[in-house]
């Protein structure tokens, strides 16, 4: 019998999908949503491509290396597909994510084994794309042509948001869940592909975010991380308002949303990522001071400490704005830890500009950070700028910056030794009998324990600091649900 949804013979057969995720947390979230869309079609998750009927590569285009990895993986999958075909079966290959959006048709030309190319706004149409790909393959087989795939492409940005079409997330992993509240970006930093691959800024209505959050807490989440490419630009439609013809006041800010989430009984931890220094509005800074569930950790990408470079990057703020913001956050929440993103070797970056970045890092002090060499992305304004920096200079600057940031991370971890803190346990550690969890500052903490601890908060005394983690011991078992706020931590 034909499956009307996929056009294959396998309606009652259990199928398997392997999803490989590259890049950011948005992609991790999207991969889970794709799994949700595919589940009703009979697809269970596979641990590896070898056992899968369908492989989805959820790609990242942010830096050149990230997209090149995709093509080498596609080469391996082409061989696997050819082997399957020799054995009389098949492997469907789909490319999703930002490389799919940016390169579209080119992917199919460069790797004809690819069956489906689907952009980040079209995942709800995966069932249809699978059916179309299956039909196209059948047609080519009937023609006696040997080309393995038939290349179905969907990189349209729909008028309505994909949030309206995707199934609500149901899985809570170890007490933690993600809720995507915002997509796309209108900031157009001159180095970044996101405004092109993810489209215009869109905020999800507050009602739908709150509904999803309540359902996740009911399903066991005690920590929710709000996700968005530019999450603090959030301006979602207010509950009960259609927003049509309504002026200011008909939308909610991120701070308002956080305050409403804090009302949900049982939700002990709230986080959000990724934010822009320009959108740290007063009400959000204030929320860090008086919402105990909002964790004292903020990822706030600054990219550079040089005003000249920040201007060329079109960041819309200078180094003093960032410094003042950090001071205000620390005034209102003294134990707040900061993390950031940095780019070295942006076109035109001089030794003096780079020194400004190093000085900013020294002055601010970061608990952790991501740092990258500038990667020239076709189609972005930065790619066309004069003064591209030599690779050897980028390498040297990155090494210097990472050594400073690494030292700061170790110092931050060391500063917490002796403290007693709430830790949310996520799973087993590397050694037998070890459990791994997260501190309020997103540090990895390992203790001796057992699987019963997974998805629970426990009070841990921190005993020793390592560069990327801390060792601790359980102080008492379990904490009140609201622990982890400003007064839940005794140093
Ligand atoms: N080159 C290097 N790093 C980049 N990022 C974004 N675009 C580029 C690029 N072209 C970094 C920024 C951003 C993070 C997600 O990736 O630091 O904050
Ligand atoms: Fe990219 Fe800048 Fe938008 Fe962040 S704010 S997603 S770096 S364009």
PDB file of N, CA, C and O and ligand atoms in Angstrom, residues 24 61-64 190-194 274 299 301-303 315 340-344 370-377 380, ligand 1:
ATOM      1  N   UNK A  24      24.550  26.483  16.237  1.00  0.00           N
ATOM      2  CA  UNK A  24      24.062  27.106  17.466  1.00  0.00           C
ATOM      3  C   UNK A  24      22.907  26.358  18.124  1.00  0.00           C
ATOM      4  O   UNK A  24      22.392  25.370  17.606  1.00  0.00           O
ATOM      5  N   UNK A  61      26.028  28.191   8.678  1.00  0.00           N
ATOM      6  CA  UNK A  61      26.716  28.921   7.616  1.00  0.00           C
ATOM      7  C   UNK A  61      27.540  30.071   8.185  1.00  0.00           C
ATOM      8  O   UNK A  61      28.103  30.865   7.447  1.00  0.00           O
ATOM      9  N   UNK A  62      27.615  30.135   9.514  1.00  0.00           N
ATOM     10  CA  UNK A  62      28.134  31.358  10.138  1.00  0.00           C
ATOM     11  C   UNK A  62      29.598  31.592   9.796  1.00  0.00           C
ATOM     12  O   UNK A  62      30.014  32.716   9.583  1.00  0.00           O
ATOM     13  N   UNK A  63      30.380  30.507   9.744  1.00  0.00           N
ATOM     14  CA  UNK A  63      31.780  30.632   9.321  1.00  0.00           C
ATOM     15  C   UNK A  63      32.049  29.616   8.223  1.00  0.00           C
ATOM     16  O   UNK A  63      31.359  28.616   8.116  1.00  0.00           O
ATOM     17  N   UNK A  64      33.107  29.915   7.427  1.00  0.00           N
ATOM     18  CA  UNK A  64      33.379  29.100   6.258  1.00  0.00           C
ATOM     19  C   UNK A  64      33.596  27.633   6.633  1.00  0.00           C
ATOM     20  O   UNK A  64      33.079  26.728   5.991  1.00  0.00           O
ATOM     21  N   UNK A 190      27.888  43.645   9.783  1.00  0.00           N
ATOM     22  CA  UNK A 190      28.447  43.505   8.433  1.00  0.00           C
ATOM     23  C   UNK A 190      29.203  42.188   8.219  1.00  0.00           C
ATOM     24  O   UNK A 190      29.570  41.865   7.096  1.00  0.00           O
ATOM     25  N   UNK A 191      29.431  41.426   9.308  1.00  0.00           N
ATOM     26  CA  UNK A 191      30.130  40.141   9.145  1.00  0.00           C
ATOM     27  C   UNK A 191      29.172  38.956   9.057  1.00  0.00           C
ATOM     28  O   UNK A 191      29.580  37.845   8.776  1.00  0.00           O
ATOM     29  N   UNK A 192      27.875  39.170   9.297  1.00  0.00           N
ATOM     30  CA  UNK A 192      26.993  38.068   9.681  1.00  0.00           C
ATOM     31  C   UNK A 192      25.975  37.671   8.606  1.00  0.00           C
ATOM     32  O   UNK A 192      25.333  38.527   7.988  1.00  0.00           O
ATOM     33  N   UNK A 193      25.809  36.361   8.441  1.00  0.00           N
ATOM     34  CA  UNK A 193      24.869  35.849   7.437  1.00  0.00           C
ATOM     35  C   UNK A 193      23.437  35.695   7.967  1.00  0.00           C
ATOM     36  O   UNK A 193      22.509  35.493   7.183  1.00  0.00           O
ATOM     37  N   UNK A 194      23.275  35.783   9.288  1.00  0.00           N
ATOM     38  CA  UNK A 194      21.969  35.450   9.870  1.00  0.00           C
ATOM     39  C   UNK A 194      20.783  36.238   9.277  1.00  0.00           C
ATOM     40  O   UNK A 194      19.741  35.651   8.955  1.00  0.00           O
ATOM     41  N   UNK A 274      20.429  34.388  22.453  1.00  0.00           N
ATOM     42  CA  UNK A 274      21.581  35.246  22.575  1.00  0.00           C
ATOM     43  C   UNK A 274      21.142  36.700  22.519  1.00  0.00           C
ATOM     44  O   UNK A 274      20.275  37.048  21.733  1.00  0.00           O
ATOM     45  N   UNK A 299      24.913  35.792  28.481  1.00  0.00           N
ATOM     46  CA  UNK A 299      25.751  35.743  27.281  1.00  0.00           C
ATOM     47  C   UNK A 299      25.457  36.997  26.465  1.00  0.00           C
ATOM     48  O   UNK A 299      24.355  37.159  25.948  1.00  0.00           O
ATOM     49  N   UNK A 301      27.195  39.049  23.534  1.00  0.00           N
ATOM     50  CA  UNK A 301      28.291  39.192  22.570  1.00  0.00           C
ATOM     51  C   UNK A 301      28.659  40.651  22.327  1.00  0.00           C
ATOM     52  O   UNK A 301      27.787  41.479  22.080  1.00  0.00           O
ATOM     53  N   UNK A 302      29.959  40.941  22.425  1.00  0.00           N
ATOM     54  CA  UNK A 302      30.424  42.313  22.169  1.00  0.00           C
ATOM     55  C   UNK A 302      31.228  42.385  20.876  1.00  0.00           C
ATOM     56  O   UNK A 302      31.327  43.435  20.258  1.00  0.00           O
ATOM     57  N   UNK A 303      31.841  41.287  20.491  1.00  0.00           N
ATOM     58  CA  UNK A 303      32.587  41.126  19.220  1.00  0.00           C
ATOM     59  C   UNK A 303      33.933  41.827  19.205  1.00  0.00           C
ATOM     60  O   UNK A 303      34.913  41.256  18.735  1.00  0.00           O
ATOM     61  N   UNK A 315      27.570  47.544  14.606  1.00  0.00           N
ATOM     62  CA  UNK A 315      26.986  47.007  15.828  1.00  0.00           C
ATOM     63  C   UNK A 315      26.036  47.994  16.509  1.00  0.00           C
ATOM     64  O   UNK A 315      25.242  47.611  17.363  1.00  0.00           O
ATOM     65  N   UNK A 340      30.683  36.073  26.432  1.00  0.00           N
ATOM     66  CA  UNK A 340      30.589  36.919  25.244  1.00  0.00           C
ATOM     67  C   UNK A 340      31.120  36.194  24.013  1.00  0.00           C
ATOM     68  O   UNK A 340      31.640  35.080  24.119  1.00  0.00           O
ATOM     69  N   UNK A 341      30.926  36.817  22.862  1.00  0.00           N
ATOM     70  CA  UNK A 341      31.538  36.361  21.607  1.00  0.00           C
ATOM     71  C   UNK A 341      32.488  37.444  21.125  1.00  0.00           C
ATOM     72  O   UNK A 341      32.176  38.646  21.254  1.00  0.00           O
ATOM     73  N   UNK A 342      33.599  37.006  20.553  1.00  0.00           N
ATOM     74  CA  UNK A 342      34.580  37.944  19.989  1.00  0.00           C
ATOM     75  C   UNK A 342      34.988  37.502  18.598  1.00  0.00           C
ATOM     76  O   UNK A 342      35.088  36.299  18.326  1.00  0.00           O
ATOM     77  N   UNK A 343      35.219  38.488  17.745  1.00  0.00           N
ATOM     78  CA  UNK A 343      35.780  38.212  16.419  1.00  0.00           C
ATOM     79  C   UNK A 343      37.110  38.946  16.318  1.00  0.00           C
ATOM     80  O   UNK A 343      37.158  40.149  16.603  1.00  0.00           O
ATOM     81  N   UNK A 344      38.173  38.235  15.945  1.00  0.00           N
ATOM     82  CA  UNK A 344      39.444  38.924  15.691  1.00  0.00           C
ATOM     83  C   UNK A 344      39.693  38.962  14.191  1.00  0.00           C
ATOM     84  O   UNK A 344      39.269  38.073  13.454  1.00  0.00           O
ATOM     85  N   UNK A 370      33.296  32.775  23.680  1.00  0.00           N
ATOM     86  CA  UNK A 370      33.597  32.147  22.393  1.00  0.00           C
ATOM     87  C   UNK A 370      34.350  33.177  21.570  1.00  0.00           C
ATOM     88  O   UNK A 370      33.946  34.339  21.511  1.00  0.00           O
ATOM     89  N   UNK A 371      35.421  32.754  20.917  1.00  0.00           N
ATOM     90  CA  UNK A 371      36.159  33.708  20.081  1.00  0.00           C
ATOM     91  C   UNK A 371      36.532  33.061  18.762  1.00  0.00           C
ATOM     92  O   UNK A 371      36.814  31.854  18.706  1.00  0.00           O
ATOM     93  N   UNK A 372      36.476  33.874  17.730  1.00  0.00           N
ATOM     94  CA  UNK A 372      36.619  33.352  16.367  1.00  0.00           C
ATOM     95  C   UNK A 372      37.505  34.267  15.535  1.00  0.00           C
ATOM     96  O   UNK A 372      37.531  35.478  15.756  1.00  0.00           O
ATOM     97  N   UNK A 373      38.147  33.665  14.533  1.00  0.00           N
ATOM     98  CA  UNK A 373      38.777  34.489  13.501  1.00  0.00           C
ATOM     99  C   UNK A 373      37.679  34.957  12.571  1.00  0.00           C
ATOM    100  O   UNK A 373      36.765  34.170  12.256  1.00  0.00           O
ATOM    101  N   UNK A 374      37.781  36.185  12.106  1.00  0.00           N
ATOM    102  CA  UNK A 374      36.802  36.666  11.133  1.00  0.00           C
ATOM    103  C   UNK A 374      36.813  35.750   9.912  1.00  0.00           C
ATOM    104  O   UNK A 374      37.867  35.389   9.399  1.00  0.00           O
ATOM    105  N   UNK A 375      35.624  35.368   9.483  1.00  0.00           N
ATOM    106  CA  UNK A 375      35.485  34.509   8.307  1.00  0.00           C
ATOM    107  C   UNK A 375      34.662  35.270   7.268  1.00  0.00           C
ATOM    108  O   UNK A 375      33.555  35.733   7.551  1.00  0.00           O
ATOM    109  N   UNK A 376      35.248  35.401   6.099  1.00  0.00           N
ATOM    110  CA  UNK A 376      34.635  36.217   5.049  1.00  0.00           C
ATOM    111  C   UNK A 376      33.437  35.474   4.470  1.00  0.00           C
ATOM    112  O   UNK A 376      33.611  34.394   3.883  1.00  0.00           O
ATOM    113  N   UNK A 377      32.250  36.001   4.664  1.00  0.00           N
ATOM    114  CA  UNK A 377      31.046  35.304   4.192  1.00  0.00           C
ATOM    115  C   UNK A 377      30.508  35.989   2.944  1.00  0.00           C
ATOM    116  O   UNK A 377      30.145  37.188   2.988  1.00  0.00           O
ATOM    117  N   UNK A 380      27.897  39.195   2.433  1.00  0.00           N
ATOM    118  CA  UNK A 380      27.826  40.150   3.550  1.00  0.00           C
ATOM    119  C   UNK A 380      28.717  41.352   3.219  1.00  0.00           C
ATOM    120  O   UNK A 380      29.718  41.206   2.508  1.00  0.00           O
TER     121      UNK A 380
HETATM  122  N1  LIG B   1      33.253  35.356  11.145  1.00  0.00           N
HETATM  123  C1  LIG B   1      33.595  35.002  12.393  1.00  0.00           C
HETATM  124  N2  LIG B   1      32.727  34.907  13.396  1.00  0.00           N
HETATM  125  C2  LIG B   1      31.435  35.188  13.126  1.00  0.00           C
HETATM  126  N3  LIG B   1      30.346  35.190  13.909  1.00  0.00           N
HETATM  127  C3  LIG B   1      29.281  35.524  13.156  1.00  0.00           C
HETATM  128  N4  LIG B   1      29.660  35.751  11.891  1.00  0.00           N
HETATM  129  C4  LIG B   1      30.999  35.549  11.849  1.00  0.00           C
HETATM  130  C5  LIG B   1      31.969  35.647  10.828  1.00  0.00           C
HETATM  131  N5  LIG B   1      31.653  36.004   9.591  1.00  0.00           N
HETATM  132  C6  LIG B   1      30.394  34.920  15.339  1.00  0.00           C
HETATM  133  C7  LIG B   1      29.955  36.134  16.154  1.00  0.00           C
HETATM  134  C8  LIG B   1      28.587  35.723  16.636  1.00  0.00           C
HETATM  135  C9  LIG B   1      28.762  34.224  16.781  1.00  0.00           C
HETATM  136  C10 LIG B   1      27.492  33.440  16.835  1.00  0.00           C
HETATM  137  O1  LIG B   1      29.498  33.859  15.644  1.00  0.00           O
HETATM  138  O2  LIG B   1      30.838  36.302  17.221  1.00  0.00           O
HETATM  139  O3  LIG B   1      28.220  36.353  17.856  1.00  0.00           O
END
